[in-house]
Coordinates of C-alpha atoms and ligand atoms in Angstrom, one line a residue:
M221 CA 48.5 -71.9 -51.8
K222 CA 47.4 -74.0 -48.3
R223 CA 43.9 -73.4 -48.0
I224 CA 43.2 -72.9 -43.8
V225 CA 39.4 -72.1 -41.8
S226 CA 40.1 -70.3 -39.0
P227 CA 36.5 -69.8 -37.1
S228 CA 35.7 -67.0 -36.2
V229 CA 34.8 -67.2 -32.1
L230 CA 32.6 -63.7 -32.1
S231 CA 29.9 -66.4 -32.7
A232 CA 31.0 -68.3 -29.7
D233 CA 29.2 -69.9 -27.1
F234 CA 31.2 -67.5 -24.3
S235 CA 29.2 -69.2 -21.6
D236 CA 31.2 -72.3 -22.1
L237 CA 34.4 -71.3 -24.1
K238 CA 36.3 -74.3 -23.0
S239 CA 34.4 -76.4 -24.1
E240 CA 33.2 -74.2 -28.0
C241 CA 37.8 -74.5 -27.8
V242 CA 37.9 -78.3 -27.1
M243 CA 35.4 -79.0 -30.4
L244 CA 38.3 -76.0 -32.1
N245 CA 41.1 -78.6 -31.1
E246 CA 39.2 -81.4 -32.6
S247 CA 38.7 -79.9 -35.8
A248 CA 40.6 -79.9 -38.8
A249 CA 40.7 -75.8 -38.0
E250 CA 44.4 -74.3 -38.5
W251 CA 43.6 -71.2 -36.8
V252 CA 40.7 -69.9 -35.0
H253 CA 40.1 -66.3 -35.5
I254 CA 39.7 -63.4 -33.2
D255 CA 37.6 -60.0 -33.4
V256 CA 38.3 -57.4 -31.0
M257 CA 36.2 -54.6 -31.7
D258 CA 36.9 -50.5 -29.4
G259 CA 32.8 -49.4 -30.2
V260 CA 35.0 -46.9 -31.7
F261 CA 36.3 -48.0 -35.6
V262 CA 33.6 -49.9 -35.1
P263 CA 30.3 -49.1 -33.5
N264 CA 30.1 -52.5 -31.2
I265 CA 32.2 -53.7 -28.2
S266 CA 33.9 -57.4 -28.0
F267 CA 36.0 -58.1 -25.8
G268 CA 40.2 -58.0 -24.8
F269 CA 42.3 -59.4 -23.5
P270 CA 41.6 -61.4 -21.0
V271 CA 39.2 -63.1 -23.1
I272 CA 42.3 -63.6 -25.2
E273 CA 44.2 -65.4 -23.0
A274 CA 41.5 -67.6 -21.9
I275 CA 41.6 -69.3 -24.9
R276 CA 45.2 -69.9 -25.9
K277 CA 44.6 -71.1 -22.1
H278 CA 42.8 -74.1 -23.8
C279 CA 42.6 -73.3 -27.6
T280 CA 45.9 -75.0 -29.2
K281 CA 45.3 -73.4 -32.9
F282 CA 47.2 -70.8 -34.5
M283 CA 45.6 -67.5 -33.2
D284 CA 44.8 -65.2 -35.7
V285 CA 43.9 -61.6 -34.7
H286 CA 41.7 -59.3 -36.3
I287 CA 42.0 -55.2 -34.3
M288 CA 38.8 -53.5 -35.0
I289 CA 40.2 -50.6 -33.0
V290 CA 41.7 -47.3 -33.6
H291 CA 45.2 -46.8 -32.6
P292 CA 46.7 -49.9 -33.3
E293 CA 50.2 -49.4 -32.9
K294 CA 49.8 -48.7 -29.6
Y295 CA 47.9 -51.9 -28.5
V296 CA 50.7 -54.4 -30.3
Q297 CA 53.4 -55.4 -27.8
R298 CA 49.5 -56.3 -25.4
F299 CA 48.7 -58.7 -27.7
A300 CA 51.9 -60.2 -28.4
D301 CA 51.8 -61.1 -25.0
A302 CA 48.5 -62.0 -25.0
G303 CA 49.7 -65.2 -27.8
A304 CA 47.9 -63.1 -30.5
R305 CA 50.1 -65.7 -33.4
M306 CA 49.0 -63.0 -36.6
L307 CA 47.6 -59.7 -35.7
T308 CA 45.1 -57.9 -38.9
F309 CA 44.8 -54.2 -38.6
H310 CA 42.6 -52.1 -40.4
Y311 CA 45.0 -49.8 -43.2
E312 CA 41.5 -47.4 -42.5
A313 CA 42.0 -46.8 -38.9
A314 CA 46.1 -46.8 -38.6
E315 CA 47.8 -43.3 -39.2
K316 CA 51.0 -44.9 -40.1
P317 CA 50.4 -48.4 -41.2
S318 CA 54.1 -49.1 -42.2
E319 CA 55.4 -48.0 -38.9
V320 CA 52.0 -50.3 -37.7
I321 CA 53.8 -53.4 -40.0
R322 CA 57.2 -53.3 -38.3
L323 CA 55.8 -52.7 -34.5
I324 CA 54.1 -56.3 -35.4
R325 CA 56.9 -58.0 -37.1
E326 CA 58.6 -57.1 -33.9
A327 CA 56.7 -57.6 -31.6
G328 CA 57.3 -61.6 -33.0
M329 CA 54.2 -62.0 -35.1
M330 CA 53.3 -62.4 -38.5
V331 CA 51.4 -59.0 -40.2
G332 CA 47.9 -58.9 -42.1
I333 CA 46.7 -55.8 -43.2
T334 CA 43.0 -55.5 -43.9
I335 CA 39.9 -52.9 -45.5
N336 CA 36.4 -52.7 -45.3
P337 CA 34.8 -53.4 -47.9
D338 CA 34.2 -50.0 -49.1
I339 CA 38.0 -49.4 -49.6
P340 CA 39.4 -49.3 -53.8
V341 CA 42.2 -52.6 -53.5
E342 CA 45.1 -50.5 -54.4
K343 CA 45.1 -48.4 -51.7
L344 CA 46.8 -51.3 -50.2
R345 CA 49.8 -51.7 -53.2
P346 CA 52.1 -49.8 -51.0
Y347 CA 52.2 -52.4 -48.1
I348 CA 51.4 -55.7 -49.7
A349 CA 55.4 -56.6 -49.7
D350 CA 55.7 -56.3 -46.2
V351 CA 52.6 -58.3 -45.1
D352 CA 51.9 -62.2 -44.6
M353 CA 48.9 -61.5 -45.3
V354 CA 45.8 -59.0 -46.6
L355 CA 42.6 -59.8 -45.2
L356 CA 39.3 -58.2 -47.3
M357 CA 35.9 -58.0 -45.5
S358 CA 33.0 -59.5 -47.4
V359 CA 31.2 -57.6 -45.3
F360 CA 31.3 -53.6 -43.2
A361 CA 33.5 -55.3 -39.9
G362 CA 30.9 -54.6 -37.0
Y363 CA 29.1 -57.4 -36.8
G364 CA 29.2 -61.8 -36.7
G365 CA 25.8 -63.4 -38.8
Q366 CA 25.7 -60.2 -42.0
K367 CA 25.3 -61.0 -45.9
F368 CA 28.5 -62.2 -48.5
I369 CA 28.9 -58.8 -50.2
P370 CA 28.9 -60.2 -53.7
E371 CA 31.4 -57.4 -54.9
S372 CA 34.1 -58.8 -53.2
F373 CA 34.7 -62.0 -55.4
N374 CA 35.8 -59.1 -57.9
R375 CA 38.0 -57.7 -55.3
I376 CA 39.4 -61.0 -54.4
R377 CA 40.2 -61.1 -57.9
E378 CA 42.5 -57.7 -58.4
L379 CA 44.0 -58.6 -55.0
K380 CA 45.1 -61.6 -56.7
G381 CA 46.9 -60.3 -59.6
M382 CA 48.3 -57.9 -57.0
I383 CA 50.1 -59.9 -55.1
D384 CA 51.0 -62.6 -57.9
E385 CA 53.0 -59.1 -59.3
L386 CA 54.7 -57.7 -56.5
N387 CA 54.0 -60.7 -52.8
P388 CA 54.1 -63.5 -54.1
N389 CA 53.5 -65.6 -50.8
C390 CA 51.2 -63.6 -49.3
M391 CA 47.8 -65.2 -47.9
I392 CA 44.8 -63.8 -49.4
Q393 CA 41.6 -64.0 -46.3
I394 CA 37.9 -63.2 -46.6
D395 CA 35.7 -62.5 -43.9
G396 CA 32.4 -62.3 -43.3
G397 CA 29.7 -64.1 -44.3
V398 CA 31.9 -67.2 -45.1
S399 CA 29.7 -70.2 -45.3
D400 CA 29.6 -73.5 -47.9
A401 CA 27.2 -72.0 -50.8
N402 CA 30.3 -69.1 -51.4
A403 CA 33.8 -71.7 -50.5
A404 CA 34.3 -72.6 -53.8
E405 CA 34.4 -69.8 -55.8
L406 CA 36.4 -67.8 -52.6
Y407 CA 39.1 -69.9 -53.4
A408 CA 38.4 -70.6 -57.1
C409 CA 39.4 -66.8 -56.8
G410 CA 42.3 -67.2 -54.7
A411 CA 41.9 -66.8 -51.8
N412 CA 43.2 -69.3 -49.1
V413 CA 42.0 -68.3 -45.7
L414 CA 38.4 -68.2 -44.5
V415 CA 36.8 -67.0 -41.7
A416 CA 33.6 -68.7 -40.7
G417 CA 31.9 -67.4 -37.1
S418 CA 28.0 -68.2 -37.8
S419 CA 28.6 -70.7 -39.8
V420 CA 30.3 -72.9 -38.4
F421 CA 29.6 -72.0 -34.8
N422 CA 25.2 -72.0 -35.6
A423 CA 25.6 -75.7 -37.5
P424 CA 24.2 -79.3 -35.5
D425 CA 27.6 -80.0 -36.4
P426 CA 31.2 -77.7 -36.0
K427 CA 33.8 -79.9 -37.0
A428 CA 31.6 -81.0 -39.5
M429 CA 31.1 -77.4 -41.2
I430 CA 34.9 -76.8 -40.8
Q431 CA 35.8 -80.0 -43.2
R432 CA 33.3 -79.2 -45.2
L433 CA 34.6 -75.4 -45.8
L434 CA 38.5 -76.6 -45.9
T435 CA 37.4 -79.2 -48.9
M436 CA 34.6 -77.3 -51.0
E437 CA 35.2 -77.6 -54.7
Ligands
DX5_280 C1 33.3 -59.2 -38.6 C2 34.4 -59.8 -37.8 C3 34.1 -61.5 -38.7 C4 33.3 -61.7 -38.1 C5 32.9 -62.6 -39.1 O1 33.8 -57.5 -38.4 O2 35.8 -59.9 -38.6 O3 35.6 -62.2 -38.1 O4 32.9 -62.7 -36.6 O5 31.1 -63.2 -38.8 P1 30.4 -64.1 -39.9 O6 31.0 -65.3 -40.3 O7 29.5 -64.7 -39.1 O8 29.8 -63.0 -41.2
ZN281 ZN1 37.5 -60.9 -38.3

């Protein structure tokens, strides 16, 4: 499956978001990853709709929005209106995941479902056929700059097996501690979309790092 790098703006310079968007526009990244945290589902608050709309204004890339919020069903339409093209919600945060999936589709977005590292991959089985992407968190959702959890490699292989069986077109995204030190192995395990926050935005040359993440062998 086609490789995609989705830089997470959580690690961008928010005092100069426009320049960060220009950098992304000039880069080989196809997507931009947008992390919304509510301080309830995760112990951190990031940003909301005005910031997403500001990114949409200046960034031409596909908006990949990862919501770490309770009651995801309440805000689906707002994210669509703000410019989200893919909306990924946490299985753990949804009372009725199938309902959230339906709402996201009805709002015209692609659907992603995600789990934290302590949730068995098997829990996603009932939803695989109905989503465009599964995001496996490789750190606990909440903060950028955390250390990659190595057990994630086994979890990706397990998920890849399930996806081959149930929905071979479903993408696998990895988020948390992704860098040029693990990208090649992540692809080898079956992931095709890599989220990268600190490794891209803290790199001396972010565009070169994006290119490197895309082409690691
Ligand atoms: C964490 C977020 C990530 C975060 C990744 O909860 O979902 O997208 O920005 O940051 P890095 O790549 O620095 O681990
Ligand atoms: Zn994320």
